[in-house]
């Protein structure tokens, strides 16, 4: 007996190209990596397959498991992952999403890598070791002998999982281990000690409170050496094949990012090699931190794109009250507002990737711009993602609140990027530090924004307001979040006015700069070209 017919249910979003994002493709050309378009589209089509989506689901439904000992009682400190995790990692490494740009002399290599990192998002968790491996290389170069040994393997496009002597593997992954129980972001409060050994190495004793991807081969960490806080490289397996005394105590039970193992570790006389001078640990490892902050921006922008594309796909196929959702005026306002936020995040993250690429090639002006713009972007784009994810989920109604839709996983992921690599306050205060006594930094930012001068009166007025806010030194730290928000909005506005679709740029300036909106998504002014904006966010399936 048939009780009912199933109809008016939205088809699964598969068979599309996640790289089919106009703002992303335009920026890829603009930032000097148009040569990577073919590979980006190939990866985007792969990311849009049902198989990729299933790998993402399985990697999260079957989180990693810690095995501290084998069956005989020997200490092994290993983490087991579902096979889908390894498939996701294998694809990411094969496409060079890890450290490959450091072995690619083509201009735009870091831009191409950023775009690929953006589109390959069946699961966010496996992006953590991929990101840390990318970010480790410039910090490791502070120890040229170590870089000569390990950089070729860190940049190799071979995923070679398992604890073995590093130089006998086909490819390596690197992690970062900085924070401790008592300090968190205040790493200068770290208590882990580093004792020099006769052979030039050091022995570490202490703990780390948050070490993600503990099955990586190498870790950059901080410890108190005789000369002060210092950066060290800690291998999981020593050159003689024995396992280093880096003990995995437990895995964190996290809100999201569940496919990725995040651990608490203890160093029990662990062997480590110094990277950079003693007492300059923060200055050394900050090269790594800045690049993982870039990836936080990329990840948040990718999450926003996934959210609005999913919402637009749902609205295009779901009917209510006699009309498709996408044809209903208020839903069109919500979708367009989400799309505007997404495109503003994408153009900014690609501009930051371009600055990173040119900075890596010695461009001083781009280095100055990156110093402030990266902190601004890390604060703002990551802050915007949770509200965006919640609104995108709501577009699916009750279906969006069900795990099978994938939207709850997206929502749980969304607060993470604002917390990792420096939470909101840390990022906002870093902007103030970047401006203090560094006139070239503010000059570079102003040059970027002023390139759009005269194109939109609302943008020009917002730029004047920012100048006024920065000119007043009173209570600047108290006002830091508001000032950084203003900096972010004028930067996004300038990029959209210069390079974005006219409908998107107009909607952004009207709502984010001109104040013609409410507090929630879906409050854009009536004159916006909703159709043009929504079309750019609607996936082409099949």
Coordinates of C-alpha atoms in Angstrom, one line a residue:
X1 CA 0.0 0.0 0.0
X2 CA 1.4 3.4 -1.0
X3 CA 0.7 6.1 1.6
X4 CA 2.0 9.1 -0.4
X5 CA 4.1 10.3 -3.4
X6 CA 7.4 12.0 -2.8
X7 CA 7.6 15.3 -4.8
X8 CA 8.8 18.9 -4.4
X9 CA 12.0 17.6 -2.9
X10 CA 15.2 19.2 -4.1
X11 CA 17.7 17.0 -6.0
X12 CA 21.1 16.5 -4.5
X13 CA 23.6 19.1 -5.4
X14 CA 26.1 17.1 -7.4
X15 CA 27.4 17.2 -11.0
X16 CA 28.4 20.8 -10.8
X17 CA 31.8 22.6 -11.1
X18 CA 32.6 24.3 -7.8
X19 CA 35.1 26.5 -9.7
X20 CA 32.3 27.9 -11.8
X21 CA 32.4 31.1 -9.7
X22 CA 32.7 34.3 -11.7
X23 CA 34.4 36.4 -9.0
X24 CA 37.0 33.6 -8.5
X25 CA 37.8 33.1 -12.2
X26 CA 38.0 36.8 -12.9
X27 CA 40.4 37.2 -9.9
X28 CA 42.5 34.3 -11.1
X29 CA 43.3 36.1 -14.3
X30 CA 43.6 39.5 -12.6
X31 CA 46.1 38.2 -10.0
X32 CA 48.3 36.6 -12.5
X33 CA 47.3 32.9 -12.5
X34 CA 45.1 32.5 -15.5
X35 CA 47.4 29.7 -16.6
X36 CA 46.0 27.6 -13.9
X37 CA 42.4 27.8 -15.1
X38 CA 42.2 24.4 -16.7
X39 CA 43.5 22.5 -13.6
X40 CA 41.2 24.6 -11.4
X41 CA 38.2 23.7 -13.4
X42 CA 39.2 20.0 -13.4
X43 CA 39.5 20.1 -9.6
X44 CA 36.2 22.0 -9.4
X45 CA 34.4 19.3 -11.4
X46 CA 35.9 16.7 -9.1
X47 CA 34.8 18.5 -6.0
X48 CA 31.2 18.6 -7.4
X49 CA 30.9 14.9 -7.8
X50 CA 28.8 12.6 -5.6
X51 CA 31.9 10.6 -4.7
X52 CA 33.6 13.7 -3.3
X53 CA 30.6 14.6 -1.3
X54 CA 30.4 11.1 0.1
X55 CA 34.1 11.2 1.1
X56 CA 33.4 14.4 3.0
X57 CA 30.5 12.9 4.8
X58 CA 32.2 9.7 5.7
X59 CA 35.4 11.5 7.0
X60 CA 33.2 13.4 9.4
X61 CA 30.8 10.7 10.4
X62 CA 33.8 8.5 11.3
X63 CA 36.1 10.8 13.1
X64 CA 39.8 9.9 13.9
X65 CA 40.6 7.5 16.7
X66 CA 43.7 7.8 19.0
X67 CA 45.7 4.6 19.6
X68 CA 48.2 5.4 22.4
X69 CA 49.4 1.8 22.7
X70 CA 49.5 -1.4 20.6
X71 CA 47.9 -4.7 21.8
X72 CA 51.1 -5.6 23.6
X73 CA 51.4 -2.4 25.6
X74 CA 54.0 -0.6 23.5
X75 CA 53.6 3.1 23.1
X76 CA 52.7 4.0 19.5
X77 CA 50.9 7.4 19.6
X78 CA 49.0 6.9 16.3
X79 CA 45.8 8.3 15.0
X80 CA 43.6 6.2 12.7
X81 CA 41.5 7.9 10.0
X82 CA 38.7 6.7 7.8
X83 CA 39.7 5.8 4.2
X84 CA 37.8 8.7 2.9
X85 CA 40.1 11.1 4.8
X86 CA 43.0 9.6 3.0
X87 CA 41.3 10.0 -0.4
X88 CA 40.6 13.7 0.3
X89 CA 44.2 14.2 1.4
X90 CA 45.6 12.3 -1.6
X91 CA 43.6 14.6 -4.0
X92 CA 44.7 17.7 -2.2
X93 CA 48.4 16.9 -2.3
X94 CA 48.3 15.6 -5.9
X95 CA 46.8 19.0 -7.0
X96 CA 49.4 21.0 -5.0
X97 CA 47.2 22.5 -2.4
X98 CA 49.9 22.0 0.2
X99 CA 53.5 23.4 -0.2
X100 CA 53.8 23.0 -4.0
X101 CA 53.9 26.7 -4.8
X102 CA 57.2 27.1 -3.0
X103 CA 58.7 24.8 -5.7
X104 CA 57.0 26.6 -8.6
X105 CA 58.7 29.7 -10.1
X106 CA 55.7 30.8 -12.2
X107 CA 54.3 34.1 -11.2
X108 CA 50.8 33.5 -9.6
X109 CA 51.7 30.1 -8.2
X110 CA 50.4 31.1 -4.7
X111 CA 47.2 32.6 -6.3
X112 CA 46.6 29.3 -8.2
X113 CA 47.0 27.4 -5.0
X114 CA 44.6 29.7 -3.1
X115 CA 42.0 29.2 -5.8
X116 CA 42.3 25.4 -5.7
X117 CA 42.2 25.4 -1.9
X118 CA 39.0 27.4 -2.2
X119 CA 37.2 25.0 -4.6
X120 CA 38.3 21.7 -3.1
X121 CA 36.0 21.7 0.0
X122 CA 34.1 18.4 0.2
X123 CA 35.4 18.5 3.8
X124 CA 37.1 21.3 5.7
X125 CA 39.0 19.3 8.2
X126 CA 41.6 17.8 5.9
X127 CA 42.5 21.3 4.9
X128 CA 44.2 21.8 8.3
X129 CA 47.3 19.7 7.6
X130 CA 47.3 20.9 4.0
X131 CA 47.4 24.5 5.2
X132 CA 50.1 23.9 7.8
X133 CA 52.3 22.2 5.3
X134 CA 52.0 25.1 2.9
X135 CA 52.7 27.6 5.7
X136 CA 55.7 25.7 7.2
X137 CA 58.1 26.3 4.4
X138 CA 59.0 30.0 4.9
X139 CA 59.5 29.5 8.6
X140 CA 61.6 26.4 8.0
X141 CA 63.9 28.5 5.7
X142 CA 65.2 30.2 8.8
X143 CA 67.2 27.0 9.2
X144 CA 68.8 26.5 5.7
X145 CA 70.2 23.0 6.5
X146 CA 66.8 21.7 7.7
X147 CA 65.1 23.4 4.7
X148 CA 67.5 21.7 2.3
X149 CA 66.7 18.3 3.8
X150 CA 62.9 18.6 4.1
X151 CA 61.6 21.2 1.7
X152 CA 61.8 19.0 -1.4
X153 CA 59.6 16.4 0.4
X154 CA 57.2 19.0 1.8
X155 CA 56.6 20.3 -1.7
X156 CA 56.4 16.9 -3.4
X157 CA 52.9 15.9 -4.7
X158 CA 52.9 12.5 -3.1
X159 CA 50.7 11.7 -0.1
X160 CA 52.7 9.2 1.9
X161 CA 50.8 8.5 5.2
X162 CA 52.4 6.8 8.2
X163 CA 55.1 7.2 10.8
X164 CA 58.4 6.4 9.1
X165 CA 61.8 8.1 8.9
X166 CA 61.0 11.3 7.1
X167 CA 63.8 11.3 4.5
X168 CA 62.8 7.8 3.4
X169 CA 59.2 8.9 2.5
X170 CA 57.9 10.1 -0.9
X171 CA 56.3 13.2 0.6
X172 CA 55.9 14.9 4.0
X173 CA 53.3 16.9 5.9
X174 CA 54.1 19.5 8.6
X175 CA 52.2 20.8 11.5
X176 CA 52.4 23.6 14.1
X177 CA 52.3 23.3 17.9
X178 CA 52.3 26.6 19.8
X179 CA 49.7 27.0 22.5
X180 CA 49.8 25.7 26.0
X181 CA 47.2 25.3 28.8
X182 CA 48.1 28.5 30.7
X183 CA 48.7 30.8 27.8
X184 CA 46.6 30.2 24.7
X185 CA 47.4 33.0 22.3
X186 CA 49.9 34.4 24.8
X187 CA 52.6 32.1 23.6
X188 CA 55.3 34.1 25.5
X189 CA 53.8 32.5 28.6
X190 CA 54.8 29.0 27.4
X191 CA 56.6 26.9 30.0
X192 CA 57.9 24.1 27.7
X193 CA 61.7 24.0 28.0
X194 CA 64.4 23.3 25.5
X195 CA 67.8 22.0 26.8
X196 CA 70.8 22.1 24.4
X197 CA 72.4 18.7 23.7
X198 CA 76.0 18.0 22.8
X199 CA 75.2 17.1 19.2
X200 CA 73.6 20.5 18.5
X201 CA 70.0 19.4 18.9
X202 CA 67.8 20.2 21.9
X203 CA 65.6 18.2 24.2
X204 CA 62.1 19.4 24.9
X205 CA 60.1 18.8 28.1
X206 CA 56.6 20.2 28.5
X207 CA 53.2 20.1 26.8
X208 CA 51.1 21.6 24.0
X209 CA 47.3 22.2 24.5
X210 CA 46.3 22.2 20.9
X211 CA 48.2 20.3 18.2
X212 CA 46.1 19.5 15.1
X213 CA 46.9 16.8 12.6
X214 CA 49.3 14.9 15.0
X215 CA 50.1 12.3 12.3
X216 CA 52.1 14.9 10.4
X217 CA 55.8 14.1 10.0
X218 CA 57.3 17.3 11.3
X219 CA 56.1 20.0 13.7
X220 CA 57.2 23.6 14.2
X221 CA 56.9 24.4 17.9
X222 CA 57.9 26.9 20.5
X223 CA 59.9 26.3 23.7
X224 CA 61.9 28.3 26.2
X225 CA 65.6 27.8 25.4
X226 CA 68.4 29.4 27.4
X227 CA 68.2 32.5 25.2
X228 CA 64.4 32.8 25.4
X229 CA 61.4 31.6 23.5
X230 CA 62.6 29.8 20.4
X231 CA 61.2 28.0 17.4
X232 CA 62.1 24.3 16.9
X233 CA 61.4 21.5 14.4
X234 CA 60.2 18.3 16.0
X235 CA 60.1 15.1 13.9
X236 CA 57.6 12.4 14.8
X237 CA 60.2 9.8 13.8
X238 CA 64.0 10.3 14.3
X239 CA 66.6 9.7 11.6
X240 CA 67.5 6.3 13.1
X241 CA 63.8 5.2 12.7
X242 CA 62.8 5.3 16.3
X243 CA 59.8 7.3 17.4
X244 CA 60.4 10.7 19.0
X245 CA 59.1 11.2 22.6
X246 CA 56.1 13.3 21.5
X247 CA 53.2 11.7 23.4
X248 CA 49.6 12.1 22.2
X249 CA 47.5 12.4 25.4
X250 CA 44.0 12.7 24.0
X251 CA 42.0 14.1 21.0
X252 CA 39.8 17.1 21.4
X253 CA 36.1 16.7 21.2
X254 CA 35.4 19.7 19.0
X255 CA 32.2 21.5 17.9
X256 CA 33.1 21.0 14.3
X257 CA 36.1 20.1 12.1
X258 CA 35.6 16.6 13.3
X259 CA 37.3 14.8 10.5
X260 CA 40.6 16.4 11.6
X261 CA 42.4 15.2 14.7
X262 CA 43.3 17.9 17.2
X263 CA 45.4 16.6 20.1
X264 CA 47.0 17.4 23.4
X265 CA 50.7 16.4 23.4
X266 CA 53.5 16.1 25.9
X267 CA 57.2 16.3 25.1
X268 CA 59.1 13.8 27.2
X269 CA 62.7 14.7 26.4
X270 CA 61.8 14.9 22.7
X271 CA 64.5 15.6 20.2
X272 CA 64.2 19.0 18.4
X273 CA 66.3 21.1 16.0
X274 CA 66.4 24.9 16.4
X275 CA 64.9 27.0 13.6
X276 CA 66.1 30.6 13.7
X277 CA 68.0 32.2 16.6
X278 CA 67.3 31.6 20.3
X279 CA 64.9 34.2 21.7
X280 CA 63.3 34.9 18.3
X281 CA 60.7 32.1 18.3
X282 CA 57.7 34.3 17.7
X283 CA 59.4 36.3 14.9
X284 CA 60.4 33.0 13.2
X285 CA 57.1 31.2 13.4
X286 CA 55.0 34.2 12.5
X287 CA 55.9 33.5 8.9
X288 CA 53.9 30.3 9.3
X289 CA 51.1 31.9 11.2
X290 CA 50.5 34.6 8.6
X291 CA 50.0 32.0 5.9
X292 CA 47.7 29.9 7.9
X293 CA 45.7 33.1 8.5
X294 CA 45.5 33.5 4.8
X295 CA 44.0 30.0 4.6
X296 CA 41.5 31.0 7.3
X297 CA 40.3 33.7 5.0
X298 CA 40.2 31.3 2.0
X299 CA 38.3 28.7 4.1
X300 CA 35.7 31.2 5.3
X301 CA 35.2 32.5 1.8
X302 CA 34.8 29.0 0.5
X303 CA 32.3 28.2 3.2
X304 CA 30.3 31.2 2.3
X305 CA 30.3 30.2 -1.4
X306 CA 29.2 26.7 -0.5
X307 CA 26.4 28.1 1.7
X308 CA 24.9 30.5 -0.9
X309 CA 25.3 28.0 -3.7
X310 CA 23.4 25.4 -1.7
X311 CA 20.7 27.9 -0.8
X312 CA 20.3 29.1 -4.4
X313 CA 20.1 25.5 -5.6
X314 CA 17.4 24.7 -3.1
X315 CA 15.4 27.9 -3.9
X316 CA 15.6 27.1 -7.6
X317 CA 14.0 23.6 -7.1
X318 CA 11.6 24.1 -4.1
X319 CA 8.1 25.4 -4.4
X320 CA 6.0 27.0 -1.7
X321 CA 2.7 28.8 -1.9
X322 CA 2.4 28.2 -5.6
X323 CA 5.8 29.6 -6.7
X324 CA 9.5 28.5 -6.7
X325 CA 11.3 30.0 -3.7
X326 CA 13.7 31.8 -6.0
X327 CA 10.8 33.7 -7.6
X328 CA 9.6 35.1 -4.3
X329 CA 10.8 38.7 -3.7
X330 CA 11.8 38.3 0.0
X331 CA 13.8 35.1 -0.7
X332 CA 15.5 36.8 -3.6
X333 CA 16.6 39.5 -1.3
X334 CA 18.1 37.0 1.1
X335 CA 19.8 35.0 -1.6
X336 CA 21.2 38.2 -3.2
X337 CA 22.5 39.5 0.2
X338 CA 24.2 36.2 0.8
X339 CA 25.8 36.3 -2.6
X340 CA 27.0 39.8 -2.2
X341 CA 28.8 38.8 1.1
X342 CA 30.3 35.8 -0.6
X343 CA 31.6 37.7 -3.6
X344 CA 33.1 40.4 -1.3
X345 CA 34.9 37.6 0.6
X346 CA 36.2 36.0 -2.6
X347 CA 37.6 39.1 -4.2
X348 CA 39.4 40.0 -0.9
X349 CA 40.9 36.6 -0.4
X350 CA 42.2 36.5 -4.0
X351 CA 43.7 39.9 -3.6
X352 CA 45.4 38.7 -0.4
X353 CA 46.7 35.6 -2.3
X354 CA 48.1 37.9 -5.0
X355 CA 49.8 40.0 -2.4
X356 CA 51.3 36.9 -0.9
X357 CA 52.6 35.7 -4.3
X358 CA 54.2 39.0 -5.1
X359 CA 55.5 39.5 -1.6
X360 CA 57.2 36.1 -1.8
X361 CA 58.9 37.4 -5.0
X362 CA 60.3 40.4 -3.2
X363 CA 57.7 43.1 -3.9
X364 CA 58.1 45.5 -1.0
X365 CA 54.9 47.5 -1.6
X366 CA 52.8 44.2 -1.7
X367 CA 54.6 43.1 1.5
X368 CA 53.5 46.3 3.2
X369 CA 49.9 45.9 1.9
X370 CA 49.8 42.3 3.0
X371 CA 50.9 43.2 6.5
X372 CA 47.7 45.1 7.2
X373 CA 45.2 43.7 4.7
X374 CA 45.8 40.1 5.8
X375 CA 45.0 40.9 9.5
X376 CA 42.0 43.0 8.4
X377 CA 40.7 40.1 6.2
X378 CA 41.3 37.5 8.8
X379 CA 39.2 39.5 11.3
X380 CA 36.4 40.5 9.1
X381 CA 35.8 37.6 6.6
X382 CA 36.0 35.0 9.3
X383 CA 33.7 37.0 11.6
X384 CA 31.1 37.2 8.8
X385 CA 30.9 33.4 8.1
X386 CA 28.9 32.1 11.1
X387 CA 25.9 34.5 10.4
X388 CA 26.2 33.7 6.7
X389 CA 26.1 30.0 7.4
X390 CA 23.1 30.3 9.7
X391 CA 21.1 32.3 7.1
X392 CA 22.0 29.9 4.2
X393 CA 20.9 26.9 6.4
X394 CA 17.6 28.7 7.1
X395 CA 17.0 29.0 3.4
X396 CA 16.5 25.3 3.4
X397 CA 14.0 25.4 6.2
X398 CA 13.7 22.3 8.4
X399 CA 15.5 20.3 5.7
X400 CA 18.6 22.5 6.3
X401 CA 18.5 21.6 10.0
X402 CA 18.8 17.9 9.3
X403 CA 22.4 16.4 9.2
X404 CA 21.9 14.8 5.9
X405 CA 21.7 18.2 4.2
X406 CA 25.3 18.9 5.1
X407 CA 24.3 22.4 6.4
X408 CA 24.7 21.6 10.1
X409 CA 28.2 20.5 9.4
X410 CA 28.9 23.8 7.5
X411 CA 27.4 25.7 10.4
X412 CA 29.5 24.0 13.0
X413 CA 32.6 24.6 11.0
X414 CA 31.9 28.3 10.6
X415 CA 33.1 29.7 14.0
X416 CA 36.4 27.9 13.7
X417 CA 38.4 30.2 11.3
X418 CA 37.8 33.2 13.5
X419 CA 39.3 31.4 16.5
X420 CA 42.3 29.6 15.0
X421 CA 45.5 31.5 14.2
X422 CA 44.4 34.4 16.4
X423 CA 40.8 35.1 17.5
X424 CA 39.0 38.3 16.7
X425 CA 40.6 40.5 19.4
X426 CA 44.1 39.2 18.4
X427 CA 43.5 40.0 14.8
X428 CA 42.1 43.4 15.5
X429 CA 45.0 44.4 17.7
X430 CA 47.4 43.1 15.1
X431 CA 46.0 45.6 12.7
X432 CA 46.8 48.4 15.2
X433 CA 50.3 47.0 15.6
X434 CA 50.8 46.9 11.8
X435 CA 49.9 50.6 11.7
X436 CA 52.0 51.8 14.6
X437 CA 55.2 53.4 13.4
X438 CA 54.9 51.8 9.9
X439 CA 53.9 54.6 7.5
X440 CA 54.6 52.4 4.5
X441 CA 51.9 50.0 5.7
X442 CA 49.1 52.6 5.8
X443 CA 50.4 54.1 2.6
X444 CA 50.0 50.8 0.8
X445 CA 46.5 50.3 2.1
X446 CA 45.5 53.8 1.1
X447 CA 46.9 53.3 -2.4
X448 CA 44.8 50.2 -2.8
X449 CA 41.6 51.9 -1.7
X450 CA 42.2 55.2 -3.5
X451 CA 42.6 53.4 -6.8
X452 CA 38.8 53.3 -6.7
X453 CA 38.4 57.0 -5.7
X454 CA 35.6 58.8 -7.5
X455 CA 33.9 55.6 -8.8
X456 CA 31.2 55.6 -6.1
X457 CA 30.2 58.4 -3.7
X458 CA 29.3 56.0 -1.0
X459 CA 32.7 54.4 -1.0
X460 CA 34.4 57.8 -1.0
X461 CA 32.4 58.9 2.0
X462 CA 33.3 55.6 3.9
X463 CA 37.0 56.2 3.1
X464 CA 36.8 59.7 4.7
X465 CA 35.2 58.2 7.8
X466 CA 38.0 55.6 8.1
X467 CA 40.6 58.4 7.9
X468 CA 38.8 60.3 10.6
X469 CA 38.6 57.2 12.9
X470 CA 42.3 56.5 12.5
X471 CA 43.3 60.2 13.0
X472 CA 41.8 60.1 16.5
X473 CA 44.1 58.3 18.9
X474 CA 41.7 58.4 21.8
X475 CA 40.6 54.9 23.0
X476 CA 41.9 53.4 19.8
X477 CA 42.3 50.0 21.4
X478 CA 38.7 50.1 22.7
X479 CA 37.5 51.0 19.2
X480 CA 39.8 48.4 17.4
X481 CA 37.1 46.1 16.2
X482 CA 35.0 49.0 14.8
X483 CA 38.0 50.5 13.0
X484 CA 39.1 47.2 11.5
X485 CA 35.5 46.6 10.3
X486 CA 35.6 49.9 8.6
X487 CA 38.9 49.1 7.0
X488 CA 37.6 45.8 5.8
X489 CA 34.5 47.3 4.3
X490 CA 36.2 50.0 2.3
X491 CA 38.8 47.5 1.1
X492 CA 36.1 45.1 -0.1
X493 CA 34.1 48.0 -1.6
X494 CA 37.1 49.3 -3.5
X495 CA 37.9 45.9 -4.9
X496 CA 34.2 45.3 -6.0
X497 CA 33.9 48.8 -7.5
X498 CA 37.1 48.2 -9.5
X499 CA 36.7 44.6 -10.4
X500 CA 33.3 43.2 -9.5
X501 CA 30.1 42.8 -11.3
X502 CA 28.3 46.2 -11.3
X503 CA 25.1 44.8 -9.7
X504 CA 27.2 43.3 -6.9
X505 CA 29.3 46.4 -6.4
X506 CA 26.2 48.6 -6.2
X507 CA 24.4 46.4 -3.7
X508 CA 27.6 46.2 -1.6
X509 CA 28.1 50.0 -1.5
X510 CA 24.4 50.7 -0.9
X511 CA 24.1 48.2 2.0
X512 CA 27.5 47.9 3.6
X513 CA 28.8 51.4 3.0
X514 CA 25.7 53.6 2.5
X515 CA 23.8 52.0 5.4
X516 CA 20.7 51.3 3.3
X517 CA 19.9 47.9 5.0
X518 CA 18.7 46.3 8.2
X519 CA 20.7 44.2 10.6
X520 CA 19.8 40.8 9.1
X521 CA 20.5 39.2 5.7
X522 CA 17.7 39.9 3.2
X523 CA 17.5 43.6 3.9
X524 CA 19.0 45.0 0.7
X525 CA 17.3 48.1 -0.8
X526 CA 14.6 47.5 -3.4
X527 CA 16.6 48.9 -6.3
X528 CA 19.2 46.1 -6.3
X529 CA 19.5 43.9 -9.5
X530 CA 18.5 40.7 -7.7
X531 CA 18.4 38.6 -10.8
X532 CA 21.9 39.3 -11.9
X533 CA 23.4 38.7 -8.5
X534 CA 21.5 35.4 -7.8
X535 CA 22.4 34.1 -11.2
X536 CA 26.0 34.3 -10.3
X537 CA 25.4 32.1 -7.2
X538 CA 23.2 29.5 -8.8
X539 CA 25.1 26.3 -9.7
X540 CA 24.9 24.8 -13.2
X541 CA 24.2 21.2 -12.7
X542 CA 24.7 18.4 -15.3

